[in-house]
């Protein structure tokens, strides 16, 4: 059950924090470590007291957020990628401070959605001069997600991803795994109910934001501040169709040529092979069968003032 009832920040309030807790994903390369050092120096130069806690395993960001409250910190800044932010948002309670973002992940989809740059100056400006954005997350079998959840080929790729390879070559690791999965996975149709209406599709992506996989726009009608899904339906099953979809996405042709269907929804029930993966924000967050809904209450993110 998703329960966040309590006192929340005024969504129109500009952020002027003096006490920040930074949750730092330990899996950093040298270039990202330099960026973090510049961000921390910028925050301290702006007069903020900064505490840093490092995560080493899944679930630790959630635990840290759950233990922190507004009596100790004004903002919790999550330094990592979309998966680290997903972990953190699942620890939010009624007394949690708003969540800020220091994007140092592979795709940084949420940062793109918020219009947040990855340069240290832009990050510091957002954390110290941004505003509260109320976002009602999606929920997959009880677990929150911010940007998207999917089942089908997309989730199969995430499930099989080699994390060591991802750390070494970044987004290219997804291409490697997608190539392997096309050979091994036939993309059978999924049985869906979208707001009670039966639908079939080979892959479904339930989007809360416009972006997917980085800079690609998959759901042009989605909006984080609007509490509904925009569902992208990849209807055609089979390997050949999957190859076509995979090539069309980076070229921007999926939406331009109407190769996929879009529908707004409040609830999605997905049935398929029991135990097949469901990915959310770039990590596996559930297994089929799954029900996707919108959370009753918002979490608050720090967005750039512009």
mmCIF file of C-alpha atoms in Angstrom, residues 68-234:
data_model
loop_
_atom_site.group_PDB
_atom_site.id
_atom_site.type_symbol
_atom_site.label_atom_id
_atom_site.label_comp_id
_atom_site.label_asym_id
_atom_site.label_seq_id
_atom_site.Cartn_x
_atom_site.Cartn_y
_atom_site.Cartn_z
ATOM 1 C CA UNK A 68 16.030 10.891 7.554
ATOM 2 C CA UNK A 69 13.432 13.555 8.296
ATOM 3 C CA UNK A 70 12.828 17.273 7.948
ATOM 4 C CA UNK A 71 14.009 18.017 11.471
ATOM 5 C CA UNK A 72 17.556 17.121 10.380
ATOM 6 C CA UNK A 73 17.680 17.937 6.637
ATOM 7 C CA UNK A 74 15.980 20.314 4.215
ATOM 8 C CA UNK A 75 16.768 18.274 1.085
ATOM 9 C CA UNK A 76 18.012 14.767 0.323
ATOM 10 C CA UNK A 77 20.142 14.876 -2.842
ATOM 11 C CA UNK A 78 20.508 11.514 -4.595
ATOM 12 C CA UNK A 79 23.818 11.182 -6.457
ATOM 13 C CA UNK A 80 23.412 8.353 -8.925
ATOM 14 C CA UNK A 81 21.273 7.255 -11.843
ATOM 15 C CA UNK A 82 17.595 6.499 -12.299
ATOM 16 C CA UNK A 83 17.940 3.228 -10.394
ATOM 17 C CA UNK A 84 19.415 4.934 -7.341
ATOM 18 C CA UNK A 85 16.607 7.511 -7.391
ATOM 19 C CA UNK A 86 14.078 4.680 -7.688
ATOM 20 C CA UNK A 87 15.604 3.061 -4.624
ATOM 21 C CA UNK A 88 15.448 6.375 -2.738
ATOM 22 C CA UNK A 89 11.839 7.202 -3.640
ATOM 23 C CA UNK A 90 10.742 3.876 -2.171
ATOM 24 C CA UNK A 91 11.970 5.065 1.220
ATOM 25 C CA UNK A 92 9.950 8.303 1.256
ATOM 26 C CA UNK A 93 7.684 8.755 4.275
ATOM 27 C CA UNK A 94 5.355 11.585 5.380
ATOM 28 C CA UNK A 95 8.277 13.242 7.217
ATOM 29 C CA UNK A 96 10.851 12.919 4.427
ATOM 30 C CA UNK A 97 12.493 16.030 2.980
ATOM 31 C CA UNK A 98 12.096 16.684 -0.747
ATOM 32 C CA UNK A 99 14.382 14.671 -3.037
ATOM 33 C CA UNK A 100 16.936 16.402 -5.227
ATOM 34 C CA UNK A 101 18.992 14.788 -7.964
ATOM 35 C CA UNK A 102 22.691 14.768 -8.774
ATOM 36 C CA UNK A 103 22.610 12.897 -12.106
ATOM 37 C CA UNK A 104 25.688 10.718 -12.540
ATOM 38 C CA UNK A 105 24.025 7.592 -13.963
ATOM 39 C CA UNK A 106 24.157 5.944 -17.376
ATOM 40 C CA UNK A 107 21.012 7.390 -18.966
ATOM 41 C CA UNK A 108 19.804 10.049 -16.465
ATOM 42 C CA UNK A 109 16.258 9.905 -17.878
ATOM 43 C CA UNK A 110 14.690 11.699 -14.903
ATOM 44 C CA UNK A 111 17.215 14.543 -15.176
ATOM 45 C CA UNK A 112 16.283 15.046 -18.819
ATOM 46 C CA UNK A 113 12.610 15.039 -17.913
ATOM 47 C CA UNK A 114 13.171 17.711 -15.276
ATOM 48 C CA UNK A 115 15.325 19.813 -17.600
ATOM 49 C CA UNK A 116 18.298 19.402 -15.280
ATOM 50 C CA UNK A 117 21.754 19.592 -16.824
ATOM 51 C CA UNK A 118 24.612 17.375 -15.668
ATOM 52 C CA UNK A 119 27.160 20.176 -15.126
ATOM 53 C CA UNK A 120 28.071 20.935 -11.489
ATOM 54 C CA UNK A 121 26.884 24.565 -11.720
ATOM 55 C CA UNK A 122 23.435 23.545 -12.995
ATOM 56 C CA UNK A 123 23.106 20.886 -10.298
ATOM 57 C CA UNK A 124 24.083 23.239 -7.474
ATOM 58 C CA UNK A 125 21.732 25.933 -8.797
ATOM 59 C CA UNK A 126 18.834 23.449 -8.906
ATOM 60 C CA UNK A 127 19.460 22.142 -5.389
ATOM 61 C CA UNK A 128 19.807 25.620 -3.869
ATOM 62 C CA UNK A 129 17.428 27.680 -6.023
ATOM 63 C CA UNK A 130 14.940 25.181 -7.472
ATOM 64 C CA UNK A 131 11.324 24.528 -6.561
ATOM 65 C CA UNK A 132 9.236 21.651 -5.220
ATOM 66 C CA UNK A 133 7.551 19.551 -7.926
ATOM 67 C CA UNK A 134 4.763 17.271 -6.722
ATOM 68 C CA UNK A 135 4.895 13.925 -8.555
ATOM 69 C CA UNK A 136 2.587 10.982 -7.984
ATOM 70 C CA UNK A 137 4.724 7.949 -8.813
ATOM 71 C CA UNK A 138 3.597 4.810 -10.516
ATOM 72 C CA UNK A 139 3.245 1.710 -8.344
ATOM 73 C CA UNK A 140 4.034 -1.839 -9.507
ATOM 74 C CA UNK A 141 2.775 -4.484 -7.077
ATOM 75 C CA UNK A 142 3.496 -2.078 -4.225
ATOM 76 C CA UNK A 143 6.838 -0.694 -5.455
ATOM 77 C CA UNK A 144 7.017 2.922 -6.631
ATOM 78 C CA UNK A 145 8.626 4.071 -9.873
ATOM 79 C CA UNK A 146 9.063 7.579 -11.244
ATOM 80 C CA UNK A 147 9.560 7.466 -15.014
ATOM 81 C CA UNK A 148 8.336 4.205 -16.512
ATOM 82 C CA UNK A 149 7.616 0.522 -16.010
ATOM 83 C CA UNK A 150 7.544 -2.093 -18.761
ATOM 84 C CA UNK A 151 7.063 -5.748 -19.581
ATOM 85 C CA UNK A 152 8.136 -7.646 -22.673
ATOM 86 C CA UNK A 153 11.345 -7.279 -24.651
ATOM 87 C CA UNK A 154 12.388 -4.081 -22.886
ATOM 88 C CA UNK A 155 12.213 -5.728 -19.465
ATOM 89 C CA UNK A 156 13.988 -8.855 -20.735
ATOM 90 C CA UNK A 157 16.967 -6.721 -21.785
ATOM 91 C CA UNK A 158 17.152 -5.034 -18.383
ATOM 92 C CA UNK A 159 16.869 -8.396 -16.618
ATOM 93 C CA UNK A 160 19.785 -9.862 -18.560
ATOM 94 C CA UNK A 161 22.039 -6.808 -18.460
ATOM 95 C CA UNK A 162 25.619 -7.415 -17.371
ATOM 96 C CA UNK A 163 26.206 -4.783 -14.690
ATOM 97 C CA UNK A 164 30.000 -4.959 -14.936
ATOM 98 C CA UNK A 165 29.764 -4.367 -18.678
ATOM 99 C CA UNK A 166 27.362 -1.471 -18.064
ATOM 100 C CA UNK A 167 29.897 0.172 -15.741
ATOM 101 C CA UNK A 168 32.594 -0.226 -18.396
ATOM 102 C CA UNK A 169 30.806 0.814 -21.601
ATOM 103 C CA UNK A 170 27.637 2.577 -20.408
ATOM 104 C CA UNK A 171 24.640 2.608 -22.745
ATOM 105 C CA UNK A 172 26.367 0.321 -25.239
ATOM 106 C CA UNK A 173 25.800 -2.538 -22.779
ATOM 107 C CA UNK A 174 22.070 -2.289 -23.542
ATOM 108 C CA UNK A 175 22.793 -2.726 -27.247
ATOM 109 C CA UNK A 176 24.885 -5.820 -26.506
ATOM 110 C CA UNK A 177 22.149 -7.383 -24.376
ATOM 111 C CA UNK A 178 19.369 -6.401 -26.810
ATOM 112 C CA UNK A 179 21.243 -8.205 -29.599
ATOM 113 C CA UNK A 180 21.537 -11.323 -27.444
ATOM 114 C CA UNK A 181 17.869 -11.217 -26.427
ATOM 115 C CA UNK A 182 16.559 -10.837 -29.976
ATOM 116 C CA UNK A 183 18.103 -14.225 -30.763
ATOM 117 C CA UNK A 184 16.810 -15.897 -27.583
ATOM 118 C CA UNK A 185 13.439 -14.241 -26.905
ATOM 119 C CA UNK A 186 10.495 -14.563 -29.307
ATOM 120 C CA UNK A 187 8.489 -11.632 -27.841
ATOM 121 C CA UNK A 188 5.202 -13.484 -27.313
ATOM 122 C CA UNK A 189 2.080 -11.340 -26.814
ATOM 123 C CA UNK A 190 1.118 -10.187 -23.338
ATOM 124 C CA UNK A 191 -2.472 -10.179 -22.072
ATOM 125 C CA UNK A 192 -3.299 -6.725 -20.731
ATOM 126 C CA UNK A 193 -6.233 -4.956 -19.185
ATOM 127 C CA UNK A 194 -5.981 -1.186 -19.504
ATOM 128 C CA UNK A 195 -8.562 0.437 -17.252
ATOM 129 C CA UNK A 196 -10.490 -2.817 -17.588
ATOM 130 C CA UNK A 197 -10.280 -3.020 -21.388
ATOM 131 C CA UNK A 198 -8.576 -6.161 -22.785
ATOM 132 C CA UNK A 199 -5.576 -5.475 -25.029
ATOM 133 C CA UNK A 200 -2.687 -7.549 -26.379
ATOM 134 C CA UNK A 201 0.836 -6.341 -27.078
ATOM 135 C CA UNK A 202 4.331 -7.790 -27.362
ATOM 136 C CA UNK A 203 5.816 -5.063 -25.155
ATOM 137 C CA UNK A 204 4.174 -2.418 -22.997
ATOM 138 C CA UNK A 205 5.829 0.654 -21.477
ATOM 139 C CA UNK A 206 3.731 2.589 -18.949
ATOM 140 C CA UNK A 207 5.230 6.085 -18.934
ATOM 141 C CA UNK A 208 5.003 8.879 -16.389
ATOM 142 C CA UNK A 209 7.393 11.076 -18.365
ATOM 143 C CA UNK A 210 8.126 11.744 -22.025
ATOM 144 C CA UNK A 211 11.685 10.395 -22.156
ATOM 145 C CA UNK A 212 13.023 6.879 -22.391
ATOM 146 C CA UNK A 213 16.546 5.462 -22.501
ATOM 147 C CA UNK A 214 18.126 8.898 -22.256
ATOM 148 C CA UNK A 215 17.139 11.483 -24.824
ATOM 149 C CA UNK A 216 14.572 9.462 -26.767
ATOM 150 C CA UNK A 217 10.953 10.635 -26.604
ATOM 151 C CA UNK A 218 8.651 7.616 -26.299
ATOM 152 C CA UNK A 219 5.520 9.155 -24.768
ATOM 153 C CA UNK A 220 5.085 12.717 -26.057
ATOM 154 C CA UNK A 221 1.838 13.215 -24.132
ATOM 155 C CA UNK A 222 3.215 12.188 -20.735
ATOM 156 C CA UNK A 223 3.795 14.714 -17.955
ATOM 157 C CA UNK A 224 5.227 14.041 -14.494
ATOM 158 C CA UNK A 225 2.830 16.556 -12.947
ATOM 159 C CA UNK A 226 -0.225 14.819 -14.478
ATOM 160 C CA UNK A 227 -1.226 11.732 -12.447
ATOM 161 C CA UNK A 228 -1.890 9.337 -15.330
ATOM 162 C CA UNK A 229 0.133 6.925 -17.418
ATOM 163 C CA UNK A 230 0.700 7.375 -21.103
ATOM 164 C CA UNK A 231 1.001 3.781 -22.265
ATOM 165 C CA UNK A 232 3.164 2.870 -25.251
ATOM 166 C CA UNK A 233 1.977 -0.356 -26.877
ATOM 167 C CA UNK A 234 4.308 -2.330 -29.150
#
